[in-house]
Short mmCIF file of C-alpha atoms in Angstrom, two decimals:
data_model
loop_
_atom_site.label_atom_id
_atom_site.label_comp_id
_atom_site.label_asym_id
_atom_site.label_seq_id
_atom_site.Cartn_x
_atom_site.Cartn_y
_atom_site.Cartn_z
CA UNK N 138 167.17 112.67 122.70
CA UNK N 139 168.06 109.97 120.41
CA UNK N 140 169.16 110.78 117.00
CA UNK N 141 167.08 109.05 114.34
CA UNK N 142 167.17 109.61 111.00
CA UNK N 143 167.38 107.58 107.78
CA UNK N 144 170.41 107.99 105.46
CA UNK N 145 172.25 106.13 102.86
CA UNK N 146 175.73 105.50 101.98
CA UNK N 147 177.53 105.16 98.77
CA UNK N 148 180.77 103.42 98.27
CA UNK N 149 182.75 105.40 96.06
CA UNK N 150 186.02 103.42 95.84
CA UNK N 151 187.06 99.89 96.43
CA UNK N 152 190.32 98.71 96.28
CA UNK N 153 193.16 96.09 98.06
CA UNK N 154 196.14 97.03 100.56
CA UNK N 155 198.58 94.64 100.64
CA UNK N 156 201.59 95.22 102.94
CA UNK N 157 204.25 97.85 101.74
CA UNK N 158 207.12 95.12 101.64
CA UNK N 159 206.99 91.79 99.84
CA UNK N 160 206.06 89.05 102.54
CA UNK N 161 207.30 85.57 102.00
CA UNK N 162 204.06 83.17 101.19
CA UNK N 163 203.84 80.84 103.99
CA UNK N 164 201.51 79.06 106.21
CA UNK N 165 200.64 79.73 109.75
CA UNK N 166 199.16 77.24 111.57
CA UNK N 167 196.22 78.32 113.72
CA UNK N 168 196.64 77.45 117.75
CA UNK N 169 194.82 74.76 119.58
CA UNK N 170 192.45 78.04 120.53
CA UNK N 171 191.76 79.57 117.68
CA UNK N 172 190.23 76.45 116.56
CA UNK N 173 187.56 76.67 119.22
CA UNK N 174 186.39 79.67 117.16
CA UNK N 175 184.02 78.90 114.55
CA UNK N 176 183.89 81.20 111.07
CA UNK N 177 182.73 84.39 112.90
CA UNK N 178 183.73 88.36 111.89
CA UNK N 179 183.87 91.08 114.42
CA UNK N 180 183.65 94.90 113.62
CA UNK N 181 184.54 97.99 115.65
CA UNK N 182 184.16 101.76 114.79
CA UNK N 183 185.16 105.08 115.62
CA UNK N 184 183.50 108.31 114.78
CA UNK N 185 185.78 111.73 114.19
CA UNK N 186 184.53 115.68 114.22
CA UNK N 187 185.76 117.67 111.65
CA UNK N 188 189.35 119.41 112.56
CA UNK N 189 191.06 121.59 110.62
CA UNK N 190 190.56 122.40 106.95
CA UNK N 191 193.83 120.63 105.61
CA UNK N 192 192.28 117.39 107.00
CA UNK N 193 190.30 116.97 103.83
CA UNK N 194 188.70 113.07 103.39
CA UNK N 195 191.22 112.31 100.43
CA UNK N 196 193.78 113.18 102.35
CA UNK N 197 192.31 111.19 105.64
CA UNK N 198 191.50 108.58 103.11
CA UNK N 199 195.13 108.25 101.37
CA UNK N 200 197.02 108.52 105.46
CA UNK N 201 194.46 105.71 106.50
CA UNK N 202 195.73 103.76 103.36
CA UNK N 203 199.53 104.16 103.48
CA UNK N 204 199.87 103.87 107.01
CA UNK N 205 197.92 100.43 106.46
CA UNK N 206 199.86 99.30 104.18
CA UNK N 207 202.71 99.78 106.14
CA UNK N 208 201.36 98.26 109.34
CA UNK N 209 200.76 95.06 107.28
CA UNK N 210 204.27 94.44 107.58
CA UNK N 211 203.84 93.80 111.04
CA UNK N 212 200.67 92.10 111.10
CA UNK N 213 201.28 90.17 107.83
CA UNK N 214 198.26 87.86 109.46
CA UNK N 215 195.81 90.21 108.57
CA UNK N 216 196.79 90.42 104.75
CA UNK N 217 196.49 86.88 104.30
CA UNK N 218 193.04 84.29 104.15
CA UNK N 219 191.97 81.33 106.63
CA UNK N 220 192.43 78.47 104.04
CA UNK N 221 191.72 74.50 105.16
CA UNK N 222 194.70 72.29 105.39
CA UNK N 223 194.74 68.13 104.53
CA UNK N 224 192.97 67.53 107.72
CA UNK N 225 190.21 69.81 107.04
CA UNK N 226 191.16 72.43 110.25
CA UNK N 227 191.74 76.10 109.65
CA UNK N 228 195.06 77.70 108.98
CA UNK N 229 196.31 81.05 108.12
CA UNK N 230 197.90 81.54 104.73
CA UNK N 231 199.65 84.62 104.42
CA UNK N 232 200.26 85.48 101.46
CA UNK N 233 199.91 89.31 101.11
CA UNK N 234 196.35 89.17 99.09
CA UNK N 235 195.85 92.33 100.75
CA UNK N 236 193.17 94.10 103.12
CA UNK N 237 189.96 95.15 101.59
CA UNK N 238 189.26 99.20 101.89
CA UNK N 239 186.68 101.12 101.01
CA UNK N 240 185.99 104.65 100.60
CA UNK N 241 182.57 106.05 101.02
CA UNK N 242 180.14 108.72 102.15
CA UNK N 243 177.09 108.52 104.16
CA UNK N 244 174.46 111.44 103.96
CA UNK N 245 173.88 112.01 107.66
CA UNK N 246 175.79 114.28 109.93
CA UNK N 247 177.85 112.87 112.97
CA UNK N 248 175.17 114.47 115.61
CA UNK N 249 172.36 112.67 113.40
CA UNK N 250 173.77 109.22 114.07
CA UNK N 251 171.89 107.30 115.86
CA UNK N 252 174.30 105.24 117.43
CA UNK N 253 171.80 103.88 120.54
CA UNK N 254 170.57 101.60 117.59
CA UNK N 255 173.51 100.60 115.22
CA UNK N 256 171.92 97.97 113.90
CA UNK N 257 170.29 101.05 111.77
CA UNK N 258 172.81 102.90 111.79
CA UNK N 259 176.40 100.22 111.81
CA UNK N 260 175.34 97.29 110.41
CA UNK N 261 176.51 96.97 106.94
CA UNK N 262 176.57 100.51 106.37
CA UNK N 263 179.81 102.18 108.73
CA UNK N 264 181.26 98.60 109.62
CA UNK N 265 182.08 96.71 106.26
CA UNK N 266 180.76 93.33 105.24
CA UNK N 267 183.98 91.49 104.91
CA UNK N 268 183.61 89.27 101.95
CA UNK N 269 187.30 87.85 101.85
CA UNK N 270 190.40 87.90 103.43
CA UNK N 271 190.45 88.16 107.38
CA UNK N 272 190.29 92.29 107.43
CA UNK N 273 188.29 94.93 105.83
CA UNK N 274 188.46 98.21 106.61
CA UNK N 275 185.86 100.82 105.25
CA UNK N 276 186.12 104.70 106.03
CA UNK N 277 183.57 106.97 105.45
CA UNK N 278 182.50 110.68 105.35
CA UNK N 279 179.74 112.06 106.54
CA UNK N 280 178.12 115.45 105.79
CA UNK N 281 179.34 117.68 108.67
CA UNK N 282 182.73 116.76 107.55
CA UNK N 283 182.97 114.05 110.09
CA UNK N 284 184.95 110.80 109.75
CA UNK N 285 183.83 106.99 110.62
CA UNK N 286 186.42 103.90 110.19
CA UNK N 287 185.38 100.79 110.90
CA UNK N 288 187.01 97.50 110.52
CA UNK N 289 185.74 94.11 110.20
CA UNK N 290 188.01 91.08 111.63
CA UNK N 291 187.69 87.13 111.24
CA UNK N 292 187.69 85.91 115.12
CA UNK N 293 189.17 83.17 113.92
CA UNK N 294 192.50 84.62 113.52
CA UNK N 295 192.25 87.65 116.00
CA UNK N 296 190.47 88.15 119.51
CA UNK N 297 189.90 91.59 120.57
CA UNK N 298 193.09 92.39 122.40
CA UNK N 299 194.90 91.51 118.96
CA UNK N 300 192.49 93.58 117.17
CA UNK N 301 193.18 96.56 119.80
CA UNK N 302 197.01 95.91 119.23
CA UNK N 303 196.73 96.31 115.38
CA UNK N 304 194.65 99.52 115.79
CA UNK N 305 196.91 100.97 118.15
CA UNK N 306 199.67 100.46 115.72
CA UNK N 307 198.56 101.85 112.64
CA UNK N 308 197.58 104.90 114.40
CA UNK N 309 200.94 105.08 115.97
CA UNK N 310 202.46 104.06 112.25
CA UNK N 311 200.22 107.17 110.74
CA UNK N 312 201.55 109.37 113.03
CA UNK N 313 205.48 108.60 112.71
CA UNK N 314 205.63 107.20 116.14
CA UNK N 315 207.60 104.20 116.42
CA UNK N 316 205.42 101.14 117.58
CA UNK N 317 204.63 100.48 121.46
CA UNK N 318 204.04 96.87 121.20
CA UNK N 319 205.15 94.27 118.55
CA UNK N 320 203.10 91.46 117.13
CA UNK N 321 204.12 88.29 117.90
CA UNK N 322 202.90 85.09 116.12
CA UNK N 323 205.23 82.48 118.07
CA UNK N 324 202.65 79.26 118.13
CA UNK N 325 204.88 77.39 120.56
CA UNK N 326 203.38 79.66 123.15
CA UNK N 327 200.10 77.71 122.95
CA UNK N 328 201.40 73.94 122.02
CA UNK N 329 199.74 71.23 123.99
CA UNK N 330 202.13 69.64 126.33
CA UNK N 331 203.11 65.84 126.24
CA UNK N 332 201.79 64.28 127.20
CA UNK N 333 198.19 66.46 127.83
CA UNK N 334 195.88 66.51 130.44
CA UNK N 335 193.00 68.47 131.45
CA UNK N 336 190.61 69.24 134.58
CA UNK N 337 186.52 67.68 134.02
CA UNK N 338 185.69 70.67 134.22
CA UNK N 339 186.78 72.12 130.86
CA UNK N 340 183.91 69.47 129.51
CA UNK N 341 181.55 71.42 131.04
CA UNK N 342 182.65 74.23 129.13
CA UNK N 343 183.26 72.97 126.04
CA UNK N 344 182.16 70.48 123.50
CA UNK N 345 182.31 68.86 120.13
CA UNK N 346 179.92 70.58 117.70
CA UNK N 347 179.28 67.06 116.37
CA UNK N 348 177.51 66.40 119.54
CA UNK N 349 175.03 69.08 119.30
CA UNK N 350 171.68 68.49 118.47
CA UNK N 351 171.04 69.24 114.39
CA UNK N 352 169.06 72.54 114.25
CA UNK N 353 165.62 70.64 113.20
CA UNK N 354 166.24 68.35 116.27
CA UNK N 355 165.87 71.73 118.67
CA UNK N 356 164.03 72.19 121.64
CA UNK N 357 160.20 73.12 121.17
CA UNK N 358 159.71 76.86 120.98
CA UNK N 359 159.54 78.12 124.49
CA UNK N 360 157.68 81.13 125.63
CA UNK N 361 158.43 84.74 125.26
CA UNK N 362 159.14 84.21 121.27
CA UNK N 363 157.67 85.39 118.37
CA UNK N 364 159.11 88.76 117.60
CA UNK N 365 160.57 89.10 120.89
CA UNK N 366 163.14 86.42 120.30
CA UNK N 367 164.40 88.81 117.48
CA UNK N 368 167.91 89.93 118.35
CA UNK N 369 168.70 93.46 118.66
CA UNK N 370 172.04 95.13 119.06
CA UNK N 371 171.50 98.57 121.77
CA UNK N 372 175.03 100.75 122.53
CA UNK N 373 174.22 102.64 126.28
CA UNK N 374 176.11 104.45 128.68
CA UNK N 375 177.08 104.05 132.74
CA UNK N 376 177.90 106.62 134.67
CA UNK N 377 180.81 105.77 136.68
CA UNK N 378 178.94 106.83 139.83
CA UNK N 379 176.87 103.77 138.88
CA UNK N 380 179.52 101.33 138.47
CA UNK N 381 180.98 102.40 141.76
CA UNK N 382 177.53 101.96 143.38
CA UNK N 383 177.03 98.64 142.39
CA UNK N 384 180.75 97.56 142.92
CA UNK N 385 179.94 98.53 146.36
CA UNK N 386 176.35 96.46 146.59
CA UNK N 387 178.25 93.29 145.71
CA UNK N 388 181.09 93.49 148.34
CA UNK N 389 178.27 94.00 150.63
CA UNK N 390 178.28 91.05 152.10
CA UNK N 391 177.28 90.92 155.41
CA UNK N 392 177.66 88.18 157.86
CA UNK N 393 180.31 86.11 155.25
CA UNK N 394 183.01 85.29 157.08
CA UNK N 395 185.23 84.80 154.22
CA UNK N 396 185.44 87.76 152.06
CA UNK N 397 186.78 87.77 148.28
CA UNK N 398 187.19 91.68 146.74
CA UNK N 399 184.65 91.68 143.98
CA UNK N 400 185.87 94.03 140.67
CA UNK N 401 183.84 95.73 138.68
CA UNK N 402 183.13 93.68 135.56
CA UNK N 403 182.25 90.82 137.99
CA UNK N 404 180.09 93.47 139.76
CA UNK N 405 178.71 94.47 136.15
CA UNK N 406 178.15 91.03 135.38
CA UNK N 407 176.24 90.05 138.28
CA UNK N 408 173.86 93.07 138.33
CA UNK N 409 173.12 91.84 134.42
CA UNK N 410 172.18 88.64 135.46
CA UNK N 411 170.09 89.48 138.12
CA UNK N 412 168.41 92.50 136.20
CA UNK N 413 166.96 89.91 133.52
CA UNK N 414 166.54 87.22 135.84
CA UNK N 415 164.20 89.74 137.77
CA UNK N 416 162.73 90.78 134.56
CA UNK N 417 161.88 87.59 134.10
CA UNK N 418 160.18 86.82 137.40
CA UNK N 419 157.99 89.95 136.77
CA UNK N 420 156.44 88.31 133.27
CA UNK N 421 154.77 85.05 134.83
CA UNK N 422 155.07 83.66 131.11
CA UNK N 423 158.34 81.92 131.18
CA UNK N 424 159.05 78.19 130.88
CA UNK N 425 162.96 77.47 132.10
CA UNK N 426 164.32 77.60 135.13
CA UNK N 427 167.59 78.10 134.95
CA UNK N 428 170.06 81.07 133.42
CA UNK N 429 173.29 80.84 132.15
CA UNK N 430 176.23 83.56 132.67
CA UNK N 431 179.73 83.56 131.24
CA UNK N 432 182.55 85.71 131.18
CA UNK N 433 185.67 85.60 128.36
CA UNK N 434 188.64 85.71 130.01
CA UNK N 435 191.97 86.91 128.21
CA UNK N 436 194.84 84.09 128.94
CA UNK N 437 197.57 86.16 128.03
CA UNK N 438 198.60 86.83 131.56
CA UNK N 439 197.74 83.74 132.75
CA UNK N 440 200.17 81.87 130.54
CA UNK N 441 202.93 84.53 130.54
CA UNK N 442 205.05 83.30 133.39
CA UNK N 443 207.18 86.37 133.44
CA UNK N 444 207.75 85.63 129.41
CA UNK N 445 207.46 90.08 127.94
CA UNK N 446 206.58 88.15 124.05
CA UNK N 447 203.53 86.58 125.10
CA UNK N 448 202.10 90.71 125.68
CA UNK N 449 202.28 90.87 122.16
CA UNK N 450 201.02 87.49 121.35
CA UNK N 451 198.38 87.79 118.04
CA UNK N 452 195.49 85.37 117.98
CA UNK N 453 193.03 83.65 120.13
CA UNK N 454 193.92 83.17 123.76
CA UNK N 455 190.53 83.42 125.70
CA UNK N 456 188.17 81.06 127.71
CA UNK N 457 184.22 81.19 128.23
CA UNK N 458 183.60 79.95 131.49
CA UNK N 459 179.93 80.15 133.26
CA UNK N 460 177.78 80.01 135.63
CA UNK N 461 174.31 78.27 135.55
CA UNK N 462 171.97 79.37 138.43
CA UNK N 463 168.30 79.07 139.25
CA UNK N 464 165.90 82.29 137.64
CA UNK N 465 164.45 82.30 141.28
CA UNK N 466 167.86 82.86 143.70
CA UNK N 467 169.32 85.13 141.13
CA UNK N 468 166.12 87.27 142.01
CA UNK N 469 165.51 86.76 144.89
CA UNK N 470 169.31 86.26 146.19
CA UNK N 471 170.61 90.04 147.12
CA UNK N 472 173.25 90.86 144.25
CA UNK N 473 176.85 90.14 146.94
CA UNK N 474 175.63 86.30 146.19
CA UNK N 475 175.06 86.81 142.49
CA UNK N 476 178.45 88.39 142.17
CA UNK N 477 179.94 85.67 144.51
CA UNK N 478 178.58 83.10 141.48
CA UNK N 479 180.19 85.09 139.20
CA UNK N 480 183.90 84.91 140.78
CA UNK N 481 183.17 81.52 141.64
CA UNK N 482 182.96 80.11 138.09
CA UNK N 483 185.36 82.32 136.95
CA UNK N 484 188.10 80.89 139.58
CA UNK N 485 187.85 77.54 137.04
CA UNK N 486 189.54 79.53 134.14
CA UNK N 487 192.04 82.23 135.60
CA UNK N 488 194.57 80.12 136.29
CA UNK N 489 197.76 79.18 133.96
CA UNK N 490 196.70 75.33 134.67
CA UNK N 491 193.17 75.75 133.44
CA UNK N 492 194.07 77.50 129.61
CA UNK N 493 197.14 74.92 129.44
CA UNK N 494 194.38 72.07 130.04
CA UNK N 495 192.20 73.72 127.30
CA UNK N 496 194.78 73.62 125.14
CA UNK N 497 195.19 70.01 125.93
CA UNK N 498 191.67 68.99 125.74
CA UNK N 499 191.56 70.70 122.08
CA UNK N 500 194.32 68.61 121.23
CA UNK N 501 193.00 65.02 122.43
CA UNK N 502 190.04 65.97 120.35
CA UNK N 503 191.44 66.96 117.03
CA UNK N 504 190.19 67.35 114.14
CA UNK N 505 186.91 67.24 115.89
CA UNK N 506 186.06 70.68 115.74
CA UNK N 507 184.56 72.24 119.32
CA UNK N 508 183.43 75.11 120.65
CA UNK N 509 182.37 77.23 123.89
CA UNK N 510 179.09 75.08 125.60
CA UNK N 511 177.62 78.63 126.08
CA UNK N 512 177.98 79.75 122.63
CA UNK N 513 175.82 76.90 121.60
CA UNK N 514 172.95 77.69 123.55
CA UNK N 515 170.39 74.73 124.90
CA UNK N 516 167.95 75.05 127.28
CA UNK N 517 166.90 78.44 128.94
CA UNK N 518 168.35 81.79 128.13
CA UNK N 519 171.82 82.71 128.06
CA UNK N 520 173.99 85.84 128.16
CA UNK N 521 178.19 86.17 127.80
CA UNK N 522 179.89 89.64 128.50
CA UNK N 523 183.15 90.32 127.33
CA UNK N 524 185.67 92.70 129.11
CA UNK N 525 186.35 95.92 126.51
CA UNK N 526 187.80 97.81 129.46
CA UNK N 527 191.17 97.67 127.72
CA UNK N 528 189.19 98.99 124.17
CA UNK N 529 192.28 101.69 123.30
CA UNK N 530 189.52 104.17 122.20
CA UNK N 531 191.09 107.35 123.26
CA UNK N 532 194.69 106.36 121.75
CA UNK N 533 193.14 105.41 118.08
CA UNK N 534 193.94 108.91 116.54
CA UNK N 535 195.39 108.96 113.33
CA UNK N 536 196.72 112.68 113.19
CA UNK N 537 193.52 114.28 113.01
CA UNK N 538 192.30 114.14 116.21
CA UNK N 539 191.01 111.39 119.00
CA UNK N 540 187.87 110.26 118.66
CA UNK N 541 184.53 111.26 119.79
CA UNK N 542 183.25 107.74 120.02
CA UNK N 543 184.16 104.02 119.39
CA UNK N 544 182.96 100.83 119.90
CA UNK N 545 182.66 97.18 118.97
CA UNK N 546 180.03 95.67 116.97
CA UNK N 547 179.48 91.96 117.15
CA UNK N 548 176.45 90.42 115.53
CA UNK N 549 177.90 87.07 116.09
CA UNK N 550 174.93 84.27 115.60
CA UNK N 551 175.56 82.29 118.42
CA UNK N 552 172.27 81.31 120.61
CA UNK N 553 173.85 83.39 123.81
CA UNK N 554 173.77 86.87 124.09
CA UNK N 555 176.77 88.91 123.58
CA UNK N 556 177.99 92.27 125.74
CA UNK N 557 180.53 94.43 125.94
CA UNK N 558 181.20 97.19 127.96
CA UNK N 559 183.86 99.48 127.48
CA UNK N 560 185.69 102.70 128.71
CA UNK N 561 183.81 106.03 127.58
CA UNK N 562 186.16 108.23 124.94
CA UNK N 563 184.99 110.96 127.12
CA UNK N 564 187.73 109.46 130.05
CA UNK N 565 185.45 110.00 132.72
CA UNK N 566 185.22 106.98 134.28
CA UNK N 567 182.31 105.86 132.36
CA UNK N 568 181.52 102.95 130.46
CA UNK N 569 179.87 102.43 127.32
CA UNK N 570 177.89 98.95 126.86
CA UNK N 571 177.33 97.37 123.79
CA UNK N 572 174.27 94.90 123.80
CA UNK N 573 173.63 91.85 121.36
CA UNK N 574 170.47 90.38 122.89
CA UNK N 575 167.12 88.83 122.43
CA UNK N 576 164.66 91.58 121.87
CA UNK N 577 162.80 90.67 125.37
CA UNK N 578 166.00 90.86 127.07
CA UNK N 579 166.66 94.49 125.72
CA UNK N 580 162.95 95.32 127.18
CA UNK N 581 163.15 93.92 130.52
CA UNK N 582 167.14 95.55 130.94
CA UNK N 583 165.17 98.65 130.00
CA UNK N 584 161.72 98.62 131.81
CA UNK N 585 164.10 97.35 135.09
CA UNK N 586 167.37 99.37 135.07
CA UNK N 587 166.82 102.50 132.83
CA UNK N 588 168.55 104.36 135.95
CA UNK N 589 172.28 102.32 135.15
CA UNK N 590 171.26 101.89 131.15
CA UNK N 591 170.79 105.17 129.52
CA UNK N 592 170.64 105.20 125.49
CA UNK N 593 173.66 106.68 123.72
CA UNK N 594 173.12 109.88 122.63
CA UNK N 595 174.61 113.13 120.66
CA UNK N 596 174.23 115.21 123.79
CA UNK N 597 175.82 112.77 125.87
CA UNK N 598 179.04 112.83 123.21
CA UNK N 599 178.44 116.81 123.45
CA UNK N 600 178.47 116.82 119.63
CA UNK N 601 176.82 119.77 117.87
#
């Protein structure tokens, strides 16, 4: 069963955490690829039981806080604001104005949560509405006794692996531990070379937002709108039995006499793509043709050429290739050929060359500002999934306990879906899926794969 209930929650306290030691005011400049992002804010959220007695919320509340403050020292980047410079681009002042943080209480019990639909029970309620600065950070009590913190985060100065970096460390910070990995905010990493060059193909994944079509200058409504073109945010679970069943479908490939290993997130991604695609086929009421996949990929390990800093490298350093493939062969085509589309567009952006030419093509296009070709939508529907198998959900414990759950929560705006799937707290193997899609997408994923999709649920957490 799904947990639904309404509650409310009531902030109780608001105040600023600036870093425990005085930080020199300076400015950082943002990185050819943080530009590409566009003003955007990212939460995540985990959910704690209630431990022992001593672990009262003021005194979860005031270890949250001081530990913060002392991670800030570190990540200095997160205490500061994303100001404009002379030539109108982003940059990063740091200047210790501190981290928002809130203290709150929601009148629901952890088991009551429903957290299949968080944009009921998340949105703007256990994830904060950051307001200013580039982090806020609310944590809030619930009636059992239970614990949520969530934490919102401008994209434009951290991607995900930063983010999981800075959590890791100020749980490691609240529990005396010295720090596994250091922040490192070394911009040379990511200069554009001289002089630059790029592959064509990074214009067909990128382009200048000037050149976009102004919103009133859209394409015509298409079918399958109306309320079902609301988007809806959905958290589900896999069980790894399924993941391993459909890793296997798409290295079936029989008769290919050149065979490439397909992993699991391509396998995921492909079995996505086809599900909707085949969802669509089934409704006879469609008008495009075509459907567009893409996949971030971190650059970290691309670009690290044996150099142990760029590990701990804080900011932006992803890529959004994709594919674009006919509704009909993605249906039709068994899933080993949807997956072998997947790795094929992804081969364009794993490579050191292809995020050194990104840089480059940022940089012969300055101040223009850009962005991902996907992200901006056009004709026919469009979907991007994100790897969160590296989501440190199981290591976030603050001294109270690991948690029971975690998860991102991205209602990012752009015309493409977003989805994340991510490692199960429980360890198991499993994967837990957030979903940021079009409301008919949600449907058909549901009405076509409820086997692999199943809603997020108490029992499944084994909360009580």
């Amino acid at each position: 069963m799904v947990a639904e209930r309404e509650f409310s929650v009531r902030v109780n306290k608001k105040e600023v955490v600036s870093a425990a030691l005085p930080i020199q005011r300076h400015c950082l400049r943002q990185s050819n690829l943080d530009l590409l992002l566009p003003p955007l804010t990212f939460g995540v959220f985990f959910c704690y039981q209630k431990t022992h007695k001593f672990f009262t919320f003021g005194y979860i509340s005031s270890a949250l806080k001081a530990a913060l403050a002392e991670s800030l020292v570190y990540y200095y980047a997160l205490a500061g604001e994303v100001v404009q410079n002379r030539g109108g681009e982003a940059e990063l002042l740091c200047n210790n104005r501190g981290v928002e943080f809130a203290e709150a209480f929601a009148d629901i019990e952890l088991n009551q949560l429903n957290l299949f639909n968080p944009d009921e029970s998340v949105e703007n309620k256990l994830v904060p509405c950051k307001k200013h600065g580039v982090l806020a950070v609310q944590v809030t009590e619930l009636k059992c006794g239970g614990v949520v913190v969530g934490c919102s985060f401008d994209h434009r100065v951290a991607d995900a692996y930063s983010a999981n970096m800075f959590l890791v460390s100020w749980s490691e910070v609240a529990q005396a531990k010295p720090l596994s990995q250091l922040p490192c905010f070394r911009r040379s990493f990511l200069f554009p070379r001289r002089p630059g060059h790029y592959d064509l193909s990074i214009d067909a994944m990128y382009t200048l937002i000037s050149s976009l079509p102004p919103p009133a200058a859209a394409a015509e409504p298409q079918a399958l709108q109306t309320d079902e073109q609301s988007v809806i945010s959905r958290i589900y679970y896999i069980e790894s039995e399924e993941i391993i069943r459909i890793q296997s479908l798409a290295n079936s490939q029989k008769g290919s006499a050149k065979h490439h290993r397909i992993t699991k997130l391509q396998a995921f991604s492909a079995f996505l793509w086809k599900t909707i695609a085949a969802g669509i086929m089934s409704r006879k009421d469609y008008s495009f043709k075509n459907f567009k996949l893409g996949v971030v990929v971190d650059g970290r390990t691309r670009l690290s050429d044996g150099d142990e800093l760029l590990k701990g490298y804080f900011g932006n350093v992803l890529s959004i290739p994709f594919g674009d493939r006919k509704i009909e062969d993605l249906q039709e085509k068994p899933l080993s050929w949807v997956a072998n589309a997947v790795r094929e567009f992804l081969e364009e952006a794993v490579t050191r060359e292809h995020f050194l030419g990104l840089i480059d093509w940022v940089e012969a296009h300055r101040p223009e500002p850009a962005l991902a070709k996907i992200y901006a939508g056009g004709e026919g529907p469009a979907v991007v999934v994100s790897s969160g198998q590296q989501f440190p959900v199981r290591k976030i414990d603050f001294g109270w306990g690991k948690p029971v759950f975690g998860s991102y929560h991205f209602h990012w705006g752009g015309q493409a879906g977003y989805v994340m799937p991510m490692p199960s707290p429980k360890g198991n193997g499993d994967w837990i899926v957030y979903m940021h899609l079009q409301k008919w997408e949600v449907e058909l994923i549901e009405a076509h794969a409820s086997h692999v999709f199943k809603p997020m649920t108490s029992e499944y957490l084994d909360l009580n």
